CSV table of C-alpha atoms and ligand atoms in Angstrom, one decimal:
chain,number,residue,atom,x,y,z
A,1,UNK,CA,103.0,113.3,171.8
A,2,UNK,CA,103.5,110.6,174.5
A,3,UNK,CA,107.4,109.7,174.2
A,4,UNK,CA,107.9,106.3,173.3
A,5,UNK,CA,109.7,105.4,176.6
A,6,UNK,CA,106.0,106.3,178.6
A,7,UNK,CA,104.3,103.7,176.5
A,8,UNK,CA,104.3,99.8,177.4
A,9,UNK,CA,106.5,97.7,175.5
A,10,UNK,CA,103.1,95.7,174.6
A,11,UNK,CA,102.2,98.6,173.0
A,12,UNK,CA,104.9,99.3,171.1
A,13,UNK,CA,104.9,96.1,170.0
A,14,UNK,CA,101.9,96.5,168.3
A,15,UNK,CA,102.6,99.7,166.8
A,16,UNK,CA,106.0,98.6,165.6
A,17,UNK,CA,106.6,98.4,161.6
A,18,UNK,CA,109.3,95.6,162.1
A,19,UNK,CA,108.6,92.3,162.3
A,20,UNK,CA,111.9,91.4,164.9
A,21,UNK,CA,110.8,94.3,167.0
A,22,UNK,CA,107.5,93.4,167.2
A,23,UNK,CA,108.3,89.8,168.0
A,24,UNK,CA,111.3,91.7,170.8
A,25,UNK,CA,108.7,93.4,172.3
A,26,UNK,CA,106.4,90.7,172.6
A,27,UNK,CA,108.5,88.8,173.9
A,28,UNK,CA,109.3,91.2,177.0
A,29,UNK,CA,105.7,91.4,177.9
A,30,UNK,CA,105.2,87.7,177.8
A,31,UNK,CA,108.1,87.0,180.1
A,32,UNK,CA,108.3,90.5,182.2
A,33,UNK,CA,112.1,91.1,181.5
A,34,UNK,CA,113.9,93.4,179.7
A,35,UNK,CA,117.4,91.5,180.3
A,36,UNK,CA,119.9,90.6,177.9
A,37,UNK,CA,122.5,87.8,179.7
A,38,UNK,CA,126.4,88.4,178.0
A,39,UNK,CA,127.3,85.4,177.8
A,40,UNK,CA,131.1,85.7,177.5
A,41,UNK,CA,132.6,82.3,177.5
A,42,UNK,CA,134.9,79.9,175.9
A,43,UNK,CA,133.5,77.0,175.0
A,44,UNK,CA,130.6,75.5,173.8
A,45,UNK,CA,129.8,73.6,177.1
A,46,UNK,CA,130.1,76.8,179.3
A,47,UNK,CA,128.1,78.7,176.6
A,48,UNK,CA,125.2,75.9,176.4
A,49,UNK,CA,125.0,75.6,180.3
A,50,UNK,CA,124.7,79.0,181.1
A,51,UNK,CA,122.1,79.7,178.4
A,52,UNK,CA,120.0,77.1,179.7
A,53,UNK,CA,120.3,78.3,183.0
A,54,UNK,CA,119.6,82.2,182.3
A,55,UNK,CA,116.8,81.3,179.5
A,56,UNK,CA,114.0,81.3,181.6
A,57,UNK,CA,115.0,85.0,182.8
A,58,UNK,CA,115.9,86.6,179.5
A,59,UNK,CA,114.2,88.4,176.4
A,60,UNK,CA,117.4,88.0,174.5
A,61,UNK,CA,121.2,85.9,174.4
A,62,UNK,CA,124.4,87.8,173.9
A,63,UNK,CA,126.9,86.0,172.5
A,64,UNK,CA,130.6,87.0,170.9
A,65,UNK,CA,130.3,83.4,169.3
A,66,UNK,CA,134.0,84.1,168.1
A,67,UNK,CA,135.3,83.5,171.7
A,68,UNK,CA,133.8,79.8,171.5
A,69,UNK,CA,137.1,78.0,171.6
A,70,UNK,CA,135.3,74.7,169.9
A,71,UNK,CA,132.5,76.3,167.6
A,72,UNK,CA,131.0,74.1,165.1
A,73,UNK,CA,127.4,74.2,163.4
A,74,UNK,CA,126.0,71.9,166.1
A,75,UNK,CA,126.4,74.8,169.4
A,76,UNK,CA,124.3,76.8,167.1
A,77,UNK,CA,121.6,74.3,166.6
A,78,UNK,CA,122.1,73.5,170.3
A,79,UNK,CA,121.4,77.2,171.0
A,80,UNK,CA,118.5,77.4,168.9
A,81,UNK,CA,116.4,74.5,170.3
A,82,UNK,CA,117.5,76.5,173.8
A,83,UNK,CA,115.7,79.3,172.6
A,84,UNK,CA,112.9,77.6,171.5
A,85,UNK,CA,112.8,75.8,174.7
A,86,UNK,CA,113.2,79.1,176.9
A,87,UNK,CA,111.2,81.7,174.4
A,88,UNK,CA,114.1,84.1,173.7
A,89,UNK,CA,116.2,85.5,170.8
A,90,UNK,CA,119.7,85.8,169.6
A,91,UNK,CA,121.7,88.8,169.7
A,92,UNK,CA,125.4,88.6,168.4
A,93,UNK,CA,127.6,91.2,169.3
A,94,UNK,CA,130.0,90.9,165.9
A,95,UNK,CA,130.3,95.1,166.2
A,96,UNK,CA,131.3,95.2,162.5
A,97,UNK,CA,133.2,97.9,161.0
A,98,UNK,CA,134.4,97.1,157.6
A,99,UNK,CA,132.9,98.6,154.5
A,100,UNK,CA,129.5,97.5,153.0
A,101,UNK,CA,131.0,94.5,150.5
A,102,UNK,CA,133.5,93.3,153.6
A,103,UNK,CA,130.8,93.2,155.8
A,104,UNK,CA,128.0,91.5,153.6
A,105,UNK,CA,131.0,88.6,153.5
A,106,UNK,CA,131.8,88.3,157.3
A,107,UNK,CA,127.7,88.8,157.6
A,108,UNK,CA,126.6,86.0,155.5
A,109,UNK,CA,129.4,83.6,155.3
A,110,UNK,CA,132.7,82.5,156.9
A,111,UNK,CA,132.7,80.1,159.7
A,112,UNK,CA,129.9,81.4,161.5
A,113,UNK,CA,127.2,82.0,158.9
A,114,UNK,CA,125.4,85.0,161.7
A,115,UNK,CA,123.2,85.9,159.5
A,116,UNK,CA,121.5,82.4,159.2
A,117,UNK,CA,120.9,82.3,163.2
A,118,UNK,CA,121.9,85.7,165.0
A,119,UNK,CA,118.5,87.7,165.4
A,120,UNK,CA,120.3,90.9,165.8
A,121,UNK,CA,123.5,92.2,165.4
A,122,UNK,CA,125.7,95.5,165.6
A,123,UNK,CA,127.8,97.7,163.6
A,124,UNK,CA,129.7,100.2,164.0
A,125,UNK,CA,129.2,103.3,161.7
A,126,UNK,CA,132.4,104.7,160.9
A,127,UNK,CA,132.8,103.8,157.5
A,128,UNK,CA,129.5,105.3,156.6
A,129,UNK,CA,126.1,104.6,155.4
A,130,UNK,CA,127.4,101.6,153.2
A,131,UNK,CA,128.3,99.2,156.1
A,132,UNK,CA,124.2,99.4,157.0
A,133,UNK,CA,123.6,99.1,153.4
A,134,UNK,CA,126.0,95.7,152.9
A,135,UNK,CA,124.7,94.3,156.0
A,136,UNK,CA,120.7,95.0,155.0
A,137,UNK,CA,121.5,93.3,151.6
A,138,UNK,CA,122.0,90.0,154.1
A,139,UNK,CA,120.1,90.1,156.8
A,140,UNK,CA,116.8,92.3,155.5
A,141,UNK,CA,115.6,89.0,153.4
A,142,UNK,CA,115.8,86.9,156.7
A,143,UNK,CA,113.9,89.1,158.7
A,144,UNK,CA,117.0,90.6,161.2
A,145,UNK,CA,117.9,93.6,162.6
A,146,UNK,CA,120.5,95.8,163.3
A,147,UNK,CA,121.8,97.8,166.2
A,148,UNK,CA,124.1,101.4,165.4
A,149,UNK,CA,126.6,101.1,168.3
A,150,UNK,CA,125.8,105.3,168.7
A,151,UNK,CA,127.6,105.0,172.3
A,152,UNK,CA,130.0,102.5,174.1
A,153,UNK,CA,130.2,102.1,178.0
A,154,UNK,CA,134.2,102.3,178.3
A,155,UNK,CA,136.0,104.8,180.1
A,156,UNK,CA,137.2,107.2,177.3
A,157,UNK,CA,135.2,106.4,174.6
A,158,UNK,CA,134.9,108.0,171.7
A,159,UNK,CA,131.4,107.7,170.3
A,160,UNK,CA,129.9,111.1,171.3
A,161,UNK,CA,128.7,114.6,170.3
A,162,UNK,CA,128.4,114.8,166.6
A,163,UNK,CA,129.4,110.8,166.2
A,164,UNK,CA,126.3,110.1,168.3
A,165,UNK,CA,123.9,112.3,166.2
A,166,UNK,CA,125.0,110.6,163.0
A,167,UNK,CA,124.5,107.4,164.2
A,168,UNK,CA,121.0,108.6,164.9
A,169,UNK,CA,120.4,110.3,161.2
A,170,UNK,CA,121.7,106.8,159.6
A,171,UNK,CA,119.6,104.5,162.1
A,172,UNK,CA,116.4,106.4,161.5
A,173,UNK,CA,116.4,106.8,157.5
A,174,UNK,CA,117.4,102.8,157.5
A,175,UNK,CA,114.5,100.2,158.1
A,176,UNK,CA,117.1,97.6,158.7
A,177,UNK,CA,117.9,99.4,161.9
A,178,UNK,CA,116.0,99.0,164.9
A,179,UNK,CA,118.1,100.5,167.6
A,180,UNK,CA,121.0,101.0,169.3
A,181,UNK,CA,123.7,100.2,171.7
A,182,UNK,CA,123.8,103.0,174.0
A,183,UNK,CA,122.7,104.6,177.4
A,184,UNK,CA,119.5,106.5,176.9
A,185,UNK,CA,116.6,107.2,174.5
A,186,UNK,CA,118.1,108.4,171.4
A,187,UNK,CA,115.5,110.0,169.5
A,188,UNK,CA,111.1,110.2,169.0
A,189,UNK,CA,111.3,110.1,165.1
A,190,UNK,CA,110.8,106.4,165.5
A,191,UNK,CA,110.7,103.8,168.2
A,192,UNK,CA,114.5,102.2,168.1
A,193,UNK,CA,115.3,100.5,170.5
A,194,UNK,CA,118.0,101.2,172.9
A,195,UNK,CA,120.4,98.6,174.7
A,196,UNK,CA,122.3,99.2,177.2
A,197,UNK,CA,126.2,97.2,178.0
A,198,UNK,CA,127.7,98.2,181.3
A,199,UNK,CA,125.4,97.1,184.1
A,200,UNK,CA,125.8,96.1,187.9
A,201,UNK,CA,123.7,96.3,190.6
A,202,UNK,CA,127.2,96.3,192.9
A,203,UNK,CA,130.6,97.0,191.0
A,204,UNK,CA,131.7,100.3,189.3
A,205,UNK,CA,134.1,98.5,186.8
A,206,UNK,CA,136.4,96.6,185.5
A,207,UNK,CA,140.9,96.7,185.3
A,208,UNK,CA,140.0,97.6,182.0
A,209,UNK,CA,138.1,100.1,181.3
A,210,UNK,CA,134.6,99.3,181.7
A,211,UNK,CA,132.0,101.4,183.4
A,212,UNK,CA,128.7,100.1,185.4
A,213,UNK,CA,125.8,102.0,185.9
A,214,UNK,CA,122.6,100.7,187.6
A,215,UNK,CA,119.0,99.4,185.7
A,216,UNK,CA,117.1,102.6,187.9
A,217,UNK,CA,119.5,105.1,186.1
A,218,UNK,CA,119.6,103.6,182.3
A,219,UNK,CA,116.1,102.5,182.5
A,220,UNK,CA,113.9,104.7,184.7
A,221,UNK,CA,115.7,107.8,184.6
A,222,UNK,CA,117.6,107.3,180.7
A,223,UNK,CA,114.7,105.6,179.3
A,224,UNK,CA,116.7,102.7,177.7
A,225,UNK,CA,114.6,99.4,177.0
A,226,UNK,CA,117.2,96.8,177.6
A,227,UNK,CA,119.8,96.1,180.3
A,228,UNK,CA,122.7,93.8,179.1
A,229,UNK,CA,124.4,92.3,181.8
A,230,UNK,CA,127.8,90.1,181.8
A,231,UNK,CA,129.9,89.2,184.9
A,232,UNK,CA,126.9,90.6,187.2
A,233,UNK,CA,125.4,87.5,186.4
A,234,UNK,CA,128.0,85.0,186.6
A,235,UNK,CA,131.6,85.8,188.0
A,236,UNK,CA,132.8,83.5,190.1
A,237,UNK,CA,131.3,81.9,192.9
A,238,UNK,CA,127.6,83.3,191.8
A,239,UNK,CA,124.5,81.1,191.9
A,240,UNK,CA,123.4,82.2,187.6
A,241,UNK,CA,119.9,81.4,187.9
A,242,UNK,CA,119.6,83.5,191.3
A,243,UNK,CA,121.7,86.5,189.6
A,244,UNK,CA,119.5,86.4,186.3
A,245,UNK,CA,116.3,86.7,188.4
A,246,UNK,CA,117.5,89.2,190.4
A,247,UNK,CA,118.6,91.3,187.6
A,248,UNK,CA,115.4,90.5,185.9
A,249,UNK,CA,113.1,91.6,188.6
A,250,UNK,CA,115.4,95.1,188.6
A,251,UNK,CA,115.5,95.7,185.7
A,252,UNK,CA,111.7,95.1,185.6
A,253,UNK,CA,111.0,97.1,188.2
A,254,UNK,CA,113.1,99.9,186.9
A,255,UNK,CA,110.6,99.4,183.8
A,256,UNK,CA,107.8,100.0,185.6
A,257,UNK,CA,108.8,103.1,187.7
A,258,UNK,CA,109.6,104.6,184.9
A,259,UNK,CA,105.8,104.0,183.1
A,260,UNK,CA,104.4,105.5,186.1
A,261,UNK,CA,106.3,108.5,186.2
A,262,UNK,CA,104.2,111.4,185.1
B,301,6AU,O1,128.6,93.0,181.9
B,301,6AU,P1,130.0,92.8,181.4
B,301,6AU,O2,130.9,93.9,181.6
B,301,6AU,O3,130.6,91.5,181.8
B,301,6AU,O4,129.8,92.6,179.8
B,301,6AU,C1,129.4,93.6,178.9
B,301,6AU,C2,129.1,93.0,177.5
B,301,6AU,C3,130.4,92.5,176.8
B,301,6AU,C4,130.8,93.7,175.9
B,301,6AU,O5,131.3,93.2,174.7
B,301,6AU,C5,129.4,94.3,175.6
B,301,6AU,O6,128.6,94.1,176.7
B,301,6AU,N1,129.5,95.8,175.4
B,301,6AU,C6,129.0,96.4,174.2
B,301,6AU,C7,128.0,95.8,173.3
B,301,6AU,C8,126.9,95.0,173.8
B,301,6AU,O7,128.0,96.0,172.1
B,301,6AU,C9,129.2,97.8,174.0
B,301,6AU,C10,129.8,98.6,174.9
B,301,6AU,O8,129.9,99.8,174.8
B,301,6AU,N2,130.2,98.0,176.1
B,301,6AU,C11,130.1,96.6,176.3
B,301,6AU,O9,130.5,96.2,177.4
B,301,6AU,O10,130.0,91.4,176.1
């Protein structure tokens, strides 16, 4: 059987049971990236300014909308005519951990209501099965996904051996699930999706902690699907829309040594 990371994204596309992934995939083709921009900021302004200016060069926006200093209902409509405007989807990186009936409450309600706009978001599984199950009681009826955070990119982390492998039993029995946060191709029982934190083309890390690798070695040689980059993009003194294409076209071209490896 050809392993899921040989075939073209427009072909898994089509193949895909799940309507998000399907649309994800589609959505790569159509605009030849496989880049999700971390946008990291504190206010609405910053947030709206670089989505606009990274839109053209992304498949999907990462956003910890809890950093957003001045949040209210309106950045959210603002970001949602942004990606209608630039063709991309909504990823927001909440990383719950509570249990299932928590969870369903900080999923579908609060301030930030994520179910009603976040295309994807993430989880962590150490509570068990039942945080997947509380979160699929929310977001399954609006047509979102969820990602099993089955690896992180920090120095010391602690999601590995056996952990890992869990998170790979619970993301493959759950149709909510379709993929994960992690380094590499997890598993050929289905086609989840793997997306990968923790990637520069230059720096090695961080003060604290975090760990870059490059879009040749998570995505040609690890056979991840998407490259999420932060601070690559736009620490201080960088031209945004330059970075985003340039990260774009690598991780790109990453993409397509990997489909003609043999
Ligand atoms: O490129 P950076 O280092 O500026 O940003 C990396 C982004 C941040 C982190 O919260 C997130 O990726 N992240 C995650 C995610 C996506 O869940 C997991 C992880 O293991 N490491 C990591 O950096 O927004």
């Amino acid at each position: 059987m050809v392993s899921f990371s040989q075939k073209t994204y427009a072909a898994r596309g089509q193949e895909h049971e799940h309507p998000l992934a399907k649309q994800l995939f589609a959505n790569m083709e159509r605009k030849k990236s496989n880049l999700s921009v971390a946008a990291d900021v504190a206010t609405k302004a910053e947030l709206l300014l670089l989505a606009d200016k990274v839109g053209p060069y992304i498949c999907v926006l990462k956003t910890h909308i809890d950093i957003v200093e001045d949040f209210d209902m309106d950045l959210v409509a603002q970001l949602q005519a942004l990606a209608e405007k630039h063709d991309f989807l909504i990823f927001e990186d909440r990383k719950f951990a509570d249990i299932g009936n928590t969870v369903k409450l900080q999923y579908g309600g609060g301030i930030y209501r994520i179910a009603d706009w976040a295309h994807f978001t993430n989880c962590h599984v150490i509570p068990g099965e039942g945080i997947i199950q509380g979160l699929a009681e929310v977001g399954m009826p609006k047509g979102r996904g969820l990602l099993l955070l089955a690896e992180m990119s920090s120095k010391g982390m602690l999601a590995t051996g056996a952990y890992t492998d869990k998170n790979v039993e619970m993301a493959v029995k759950n149709e909510f699930v379709v993929g994960f946060i992690g380094s590499r191709r997890f598993t050929e029982d289905r086609d989840l999706i793997t997306m990968t934190p923790g990637i520069g083309l230059h720096a090695s890390g961080d003060a604290l902690g975090q760990q870059y690798r490059t879009p040749e070695t998570i995505v040609t040689k690890n056979g991840s699907d998407i490259i999420i980059v932060g601070r690559g993009i736009y620490g201080p003194g960088k031209d945004v829309a330059a970075e985003a294409q340039r990260y774009r076209d690598a991780g790109w071209a990453a993409y397509e040594k990997r489909l003609a490896k043999d």
